[in-house]
Structures are given as C-alpha cells and as structure tokens.
PDB file of C-alpha atoms in Angstrom:
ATOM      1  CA  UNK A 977      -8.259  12.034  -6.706  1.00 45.00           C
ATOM      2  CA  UNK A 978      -6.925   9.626  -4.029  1.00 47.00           C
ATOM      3  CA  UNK A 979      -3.778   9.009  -2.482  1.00 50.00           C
ATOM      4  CA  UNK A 980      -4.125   6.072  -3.583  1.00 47.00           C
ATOM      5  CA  UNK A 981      -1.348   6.033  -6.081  1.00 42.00           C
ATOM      6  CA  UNK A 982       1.379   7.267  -3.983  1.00 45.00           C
ATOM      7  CA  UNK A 983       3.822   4.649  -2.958  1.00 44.00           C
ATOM      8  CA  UNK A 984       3.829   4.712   0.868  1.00 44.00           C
ATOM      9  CA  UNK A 985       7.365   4.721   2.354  1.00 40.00           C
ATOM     10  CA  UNK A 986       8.246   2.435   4.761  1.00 36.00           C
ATOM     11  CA  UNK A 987       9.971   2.544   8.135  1.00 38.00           C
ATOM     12  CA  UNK A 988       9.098   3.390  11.491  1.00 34.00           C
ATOM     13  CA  UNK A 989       7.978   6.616  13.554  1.00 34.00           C
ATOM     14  CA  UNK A 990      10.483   8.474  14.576  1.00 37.00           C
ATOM     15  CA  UNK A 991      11.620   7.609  18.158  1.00 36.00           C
ATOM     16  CA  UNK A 992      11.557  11.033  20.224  1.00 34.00           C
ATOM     17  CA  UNK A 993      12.764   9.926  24.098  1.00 32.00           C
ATOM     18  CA  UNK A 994      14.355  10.682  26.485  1.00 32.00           C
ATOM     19  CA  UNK A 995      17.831   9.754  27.067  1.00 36.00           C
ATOM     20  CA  UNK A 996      17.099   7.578  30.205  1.00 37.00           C
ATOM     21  CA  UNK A 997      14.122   5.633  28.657  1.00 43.00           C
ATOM     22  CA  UNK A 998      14.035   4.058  25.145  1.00 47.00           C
ATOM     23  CA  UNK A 999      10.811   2.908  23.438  1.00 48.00           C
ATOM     24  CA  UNK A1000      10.216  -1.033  23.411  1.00 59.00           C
ATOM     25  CA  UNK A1001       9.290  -3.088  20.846  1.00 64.00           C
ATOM     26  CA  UNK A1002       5.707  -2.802  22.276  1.00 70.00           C
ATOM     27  CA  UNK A1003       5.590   0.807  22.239  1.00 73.00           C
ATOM     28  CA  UNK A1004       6.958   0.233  18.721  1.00 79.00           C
ATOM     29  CA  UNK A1005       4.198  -1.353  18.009  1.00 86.00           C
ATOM     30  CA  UNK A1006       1.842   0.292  19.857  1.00 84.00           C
ATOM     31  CA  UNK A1007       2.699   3.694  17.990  1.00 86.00           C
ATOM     32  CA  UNK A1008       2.566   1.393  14.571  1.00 87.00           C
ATOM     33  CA  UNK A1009      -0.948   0.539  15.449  1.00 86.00           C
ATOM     34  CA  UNK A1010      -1.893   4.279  15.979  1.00 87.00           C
ATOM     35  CA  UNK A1011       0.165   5.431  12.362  1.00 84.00           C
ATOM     36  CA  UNK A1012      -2.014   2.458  10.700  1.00 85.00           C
ATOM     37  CA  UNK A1013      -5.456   4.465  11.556  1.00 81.00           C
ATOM     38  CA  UNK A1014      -4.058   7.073   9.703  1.00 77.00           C
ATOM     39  CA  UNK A1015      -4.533   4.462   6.576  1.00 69.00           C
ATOM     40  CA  UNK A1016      -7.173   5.708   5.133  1.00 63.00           C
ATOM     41  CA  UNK A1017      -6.472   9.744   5.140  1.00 62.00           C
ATOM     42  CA  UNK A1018      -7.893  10.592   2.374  1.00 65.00           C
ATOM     43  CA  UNK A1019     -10.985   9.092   2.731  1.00 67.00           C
ATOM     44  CA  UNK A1020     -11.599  10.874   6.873  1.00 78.00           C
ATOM     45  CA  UNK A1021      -9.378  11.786   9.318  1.00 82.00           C
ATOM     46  CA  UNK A1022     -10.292   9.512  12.113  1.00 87.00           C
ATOM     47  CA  UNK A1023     -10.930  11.690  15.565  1.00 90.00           C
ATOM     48  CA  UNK A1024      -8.870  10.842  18.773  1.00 92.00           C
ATOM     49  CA  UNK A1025     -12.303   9.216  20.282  1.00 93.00           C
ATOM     50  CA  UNK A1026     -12.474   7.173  16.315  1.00 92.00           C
ATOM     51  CA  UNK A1027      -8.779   6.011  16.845  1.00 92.00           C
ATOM     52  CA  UNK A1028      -8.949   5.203  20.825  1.00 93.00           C
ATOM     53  CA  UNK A1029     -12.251   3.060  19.899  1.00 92.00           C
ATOM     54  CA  UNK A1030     -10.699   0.849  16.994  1.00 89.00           C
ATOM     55  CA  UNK A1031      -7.516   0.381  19.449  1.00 91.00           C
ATOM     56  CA  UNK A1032      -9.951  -1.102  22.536  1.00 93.00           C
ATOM     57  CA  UNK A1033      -8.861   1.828  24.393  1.00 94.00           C
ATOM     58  CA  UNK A1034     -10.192   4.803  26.049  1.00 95.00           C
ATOM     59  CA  UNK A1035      -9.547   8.577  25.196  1.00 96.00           C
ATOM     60  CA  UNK A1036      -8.047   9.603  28.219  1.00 96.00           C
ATOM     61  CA  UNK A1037      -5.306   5.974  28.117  1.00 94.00           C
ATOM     62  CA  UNK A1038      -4.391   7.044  24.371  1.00 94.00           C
ATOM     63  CA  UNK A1039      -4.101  10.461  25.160  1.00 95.00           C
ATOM     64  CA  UNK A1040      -1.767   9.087  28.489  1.00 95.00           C
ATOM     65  CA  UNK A1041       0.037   6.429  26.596  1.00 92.00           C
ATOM     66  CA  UNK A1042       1.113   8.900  23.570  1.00 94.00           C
ATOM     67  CA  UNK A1043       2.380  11.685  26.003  1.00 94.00           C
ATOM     68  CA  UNK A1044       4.629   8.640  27.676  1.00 92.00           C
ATOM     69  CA  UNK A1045       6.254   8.288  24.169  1.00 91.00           C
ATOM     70  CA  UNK A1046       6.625  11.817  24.311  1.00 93.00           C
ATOM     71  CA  UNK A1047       4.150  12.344  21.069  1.00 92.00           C
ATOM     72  CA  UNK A1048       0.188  13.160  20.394  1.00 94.00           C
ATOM     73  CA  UNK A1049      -2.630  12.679  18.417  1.00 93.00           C
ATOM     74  CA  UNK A1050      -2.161  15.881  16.799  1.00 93.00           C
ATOM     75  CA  UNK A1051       1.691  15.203  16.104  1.00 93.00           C
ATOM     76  CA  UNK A1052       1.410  11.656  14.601  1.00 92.00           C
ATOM     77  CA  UNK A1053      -1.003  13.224  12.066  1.00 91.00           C
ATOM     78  CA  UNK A1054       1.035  16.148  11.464  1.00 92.00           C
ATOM     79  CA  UNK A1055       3.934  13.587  10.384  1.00 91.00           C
ATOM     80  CA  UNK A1056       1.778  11.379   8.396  1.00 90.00           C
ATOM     81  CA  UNK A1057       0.175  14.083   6.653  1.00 92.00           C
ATOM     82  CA  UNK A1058       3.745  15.140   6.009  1.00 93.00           C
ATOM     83  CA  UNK A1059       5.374  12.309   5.026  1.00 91.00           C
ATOM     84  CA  UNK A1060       1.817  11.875   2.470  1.00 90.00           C
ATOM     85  CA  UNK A1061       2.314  15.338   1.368  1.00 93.00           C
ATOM     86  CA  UNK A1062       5.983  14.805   0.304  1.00 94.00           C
ATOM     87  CA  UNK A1063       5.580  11.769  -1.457  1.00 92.00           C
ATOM     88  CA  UNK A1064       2.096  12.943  -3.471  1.00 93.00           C
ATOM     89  CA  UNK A1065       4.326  15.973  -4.562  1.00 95.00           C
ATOM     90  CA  UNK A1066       7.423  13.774  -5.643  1.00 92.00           C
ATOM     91  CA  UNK A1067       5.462  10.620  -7.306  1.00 92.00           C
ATOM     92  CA  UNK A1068       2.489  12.163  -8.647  1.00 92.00           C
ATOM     93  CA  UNK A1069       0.796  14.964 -10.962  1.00 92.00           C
ATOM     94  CA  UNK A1070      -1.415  15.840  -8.274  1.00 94.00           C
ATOM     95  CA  UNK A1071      -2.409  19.556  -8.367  1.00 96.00           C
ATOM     96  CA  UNK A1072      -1.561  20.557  -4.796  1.00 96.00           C
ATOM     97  CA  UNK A1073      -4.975  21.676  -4.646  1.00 96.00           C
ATOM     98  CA  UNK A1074      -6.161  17.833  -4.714  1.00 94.00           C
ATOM     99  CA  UNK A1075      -3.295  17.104  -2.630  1.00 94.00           C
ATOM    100  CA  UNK A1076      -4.518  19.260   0.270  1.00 94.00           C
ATOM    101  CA  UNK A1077      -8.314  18.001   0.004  1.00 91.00           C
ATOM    102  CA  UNK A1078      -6.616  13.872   0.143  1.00 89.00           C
ATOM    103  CA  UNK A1079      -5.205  14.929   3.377  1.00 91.00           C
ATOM    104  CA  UNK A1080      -7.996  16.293   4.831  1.00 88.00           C
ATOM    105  CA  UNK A1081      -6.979  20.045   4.372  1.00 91.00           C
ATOM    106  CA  UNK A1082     -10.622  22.551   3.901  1.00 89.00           C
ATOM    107  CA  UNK A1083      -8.246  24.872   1.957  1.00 94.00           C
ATOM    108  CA  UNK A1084      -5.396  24.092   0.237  1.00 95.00           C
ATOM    109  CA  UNK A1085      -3.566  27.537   1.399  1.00 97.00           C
ATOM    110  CA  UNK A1086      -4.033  25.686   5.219  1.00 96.00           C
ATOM    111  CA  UNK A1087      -2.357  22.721   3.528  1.00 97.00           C
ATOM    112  CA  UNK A1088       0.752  25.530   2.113  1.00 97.00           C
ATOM    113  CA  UNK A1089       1.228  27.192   5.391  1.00 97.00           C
ATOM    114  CA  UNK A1090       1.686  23.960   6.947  1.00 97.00           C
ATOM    115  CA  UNK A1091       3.896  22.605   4.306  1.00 97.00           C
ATOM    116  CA  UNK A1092       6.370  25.381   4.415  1.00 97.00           C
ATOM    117  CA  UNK A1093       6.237  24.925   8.284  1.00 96.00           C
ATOM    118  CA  UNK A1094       7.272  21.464   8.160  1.00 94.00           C
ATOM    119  CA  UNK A1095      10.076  21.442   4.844  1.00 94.00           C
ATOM    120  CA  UNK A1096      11.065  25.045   4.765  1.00 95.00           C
ATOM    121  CA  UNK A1097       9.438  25.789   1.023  1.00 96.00           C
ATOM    122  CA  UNK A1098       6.399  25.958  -0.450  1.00 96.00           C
ATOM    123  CA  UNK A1099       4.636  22.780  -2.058  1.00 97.00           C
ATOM    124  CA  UNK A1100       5.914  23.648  -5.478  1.00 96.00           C
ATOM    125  CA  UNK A1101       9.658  24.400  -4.723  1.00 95.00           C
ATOM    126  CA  UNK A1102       9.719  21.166  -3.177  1.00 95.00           C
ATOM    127  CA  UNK A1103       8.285  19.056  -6.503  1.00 94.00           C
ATOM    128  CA  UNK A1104      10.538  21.310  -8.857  1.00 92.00           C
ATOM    129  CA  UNK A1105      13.251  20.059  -6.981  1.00 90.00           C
ATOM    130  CA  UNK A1106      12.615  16.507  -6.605  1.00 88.00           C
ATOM    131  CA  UNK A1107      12.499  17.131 -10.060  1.00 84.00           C
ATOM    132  CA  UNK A1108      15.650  18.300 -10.657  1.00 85.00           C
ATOM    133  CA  UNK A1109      17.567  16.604  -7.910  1.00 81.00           C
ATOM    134  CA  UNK A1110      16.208  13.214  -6.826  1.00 68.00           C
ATOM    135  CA  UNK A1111      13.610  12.297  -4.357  1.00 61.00           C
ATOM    136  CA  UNK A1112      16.031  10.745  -1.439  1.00 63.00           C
ATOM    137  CA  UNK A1113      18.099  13.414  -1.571  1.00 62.00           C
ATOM    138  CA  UNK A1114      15.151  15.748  -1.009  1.00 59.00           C
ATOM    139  CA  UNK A1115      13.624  14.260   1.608  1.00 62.00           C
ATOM    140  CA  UNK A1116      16.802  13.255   3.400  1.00 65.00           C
ATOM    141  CA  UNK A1117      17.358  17.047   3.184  1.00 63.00           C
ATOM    142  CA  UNK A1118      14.125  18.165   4.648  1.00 60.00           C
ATOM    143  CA  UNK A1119      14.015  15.554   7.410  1.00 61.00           C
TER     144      UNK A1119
END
C-alpha cells in the first residue's frame, strides 16, 4: 500500500531561528527543495549523498547549509515522516503496520516508538481520536 492516497498538507517548514537572523525567501526555498526529495517516501528514503546530488550540491555544503537554518537531514525527515504518519492515520484505513513500511520504517514497533515520541500517544490513540474529534483540532493539538 502507498501513501499515495493521503492528501498531503500544505504549508511550509517550520522556521526554527534565531532571534537575530530570520530565514529568506531563498532559504525558504532552499529548505522547500530539500522537503520535495522527501516526495517519494514510500517508494526509498533518499540518503544525504542521494539528496545533496539531485540538489547540484555537495555533502559536506548541504550538511553546512542545513545547520545555518538551524535543521538536518535527519530532522527534516523526522518531520516529514511525521507530518505523513499523521495524515495516513487520520485519512486512511491503513493498518499502521503498512503505514510504518510507506515510511520507510523495518518494523513497525520502530515506527510506534517514534510516533509516541513525536505526538505524545501511540498510533492508534491518535486515529481514534481524529475520529472522534476532528482532524485540525488533532493536529493543531499535537503540533
């Protein structure tokens, strides 16, 4: 089963900065451009060499550019895979088994751990209540 069929919310990463320097429209862009390798998750998860290549850049100026946005590799998948994960549990009948192995997980209890690091419940309180309560409300909540 594929991700596929999971409406992808829009909107922009998440600006962590410091107070003294905001990001610009090109490192808007620039962290866009990263997010979009992420496209195709549940197919491979691209490697930092995989997404430095397809971006014209090296390894080591990814790595450098990222930490000057005050993010990573590592952390931009961690909030894709998130934001994935939430809306595969509110708009589909995934099993969270399935859910896991679209996002790259090799077991789906990896997948739960990391879920309840990230929301605060497990995988199934979390699609009970979008359920019950609405899914903007529940991800407003867990943000």
């Amino acid at each position: 089963m594929s991700l596929a069929i999971v409406p992808r919310v829009r909107g922009s990463l998440p600006a962590r900065s410091c107070p003294s320097k905001r990001p610009s429209q090109t490192d808007d862009v620039f962290l866009r451009r990263v997010r979009c390798q992420f496209a195709w998750l549940e197919h491979h998860v691209p490697t930092l060499n995989e997404v430095a290549r397809s971006l014209a850049v090296s390894e080591r100026t990814l790595r450098r550019h990222l930490r000057s946005l005050d993010t990573s590799y590592s952390g931009i998948l961690r909030q894709v895979r998130q934001e994935l994960s939430q809306q595969a549990l509110i708009y589909s009948d995934l099993t969270i088994d399935q859910i896991a192995a679209s996002l790259g997980y090799s077991e789906a209890t990896n997948f739960r751990h990391a879920f309840r690091r990230w929301v605060g419940c497990s995988p199934q309180v979390f699609r009970a209540q979008a359920r019950s309560f609405g899914p903007k409300e529940l991800i407003e909540a867990a943000a």
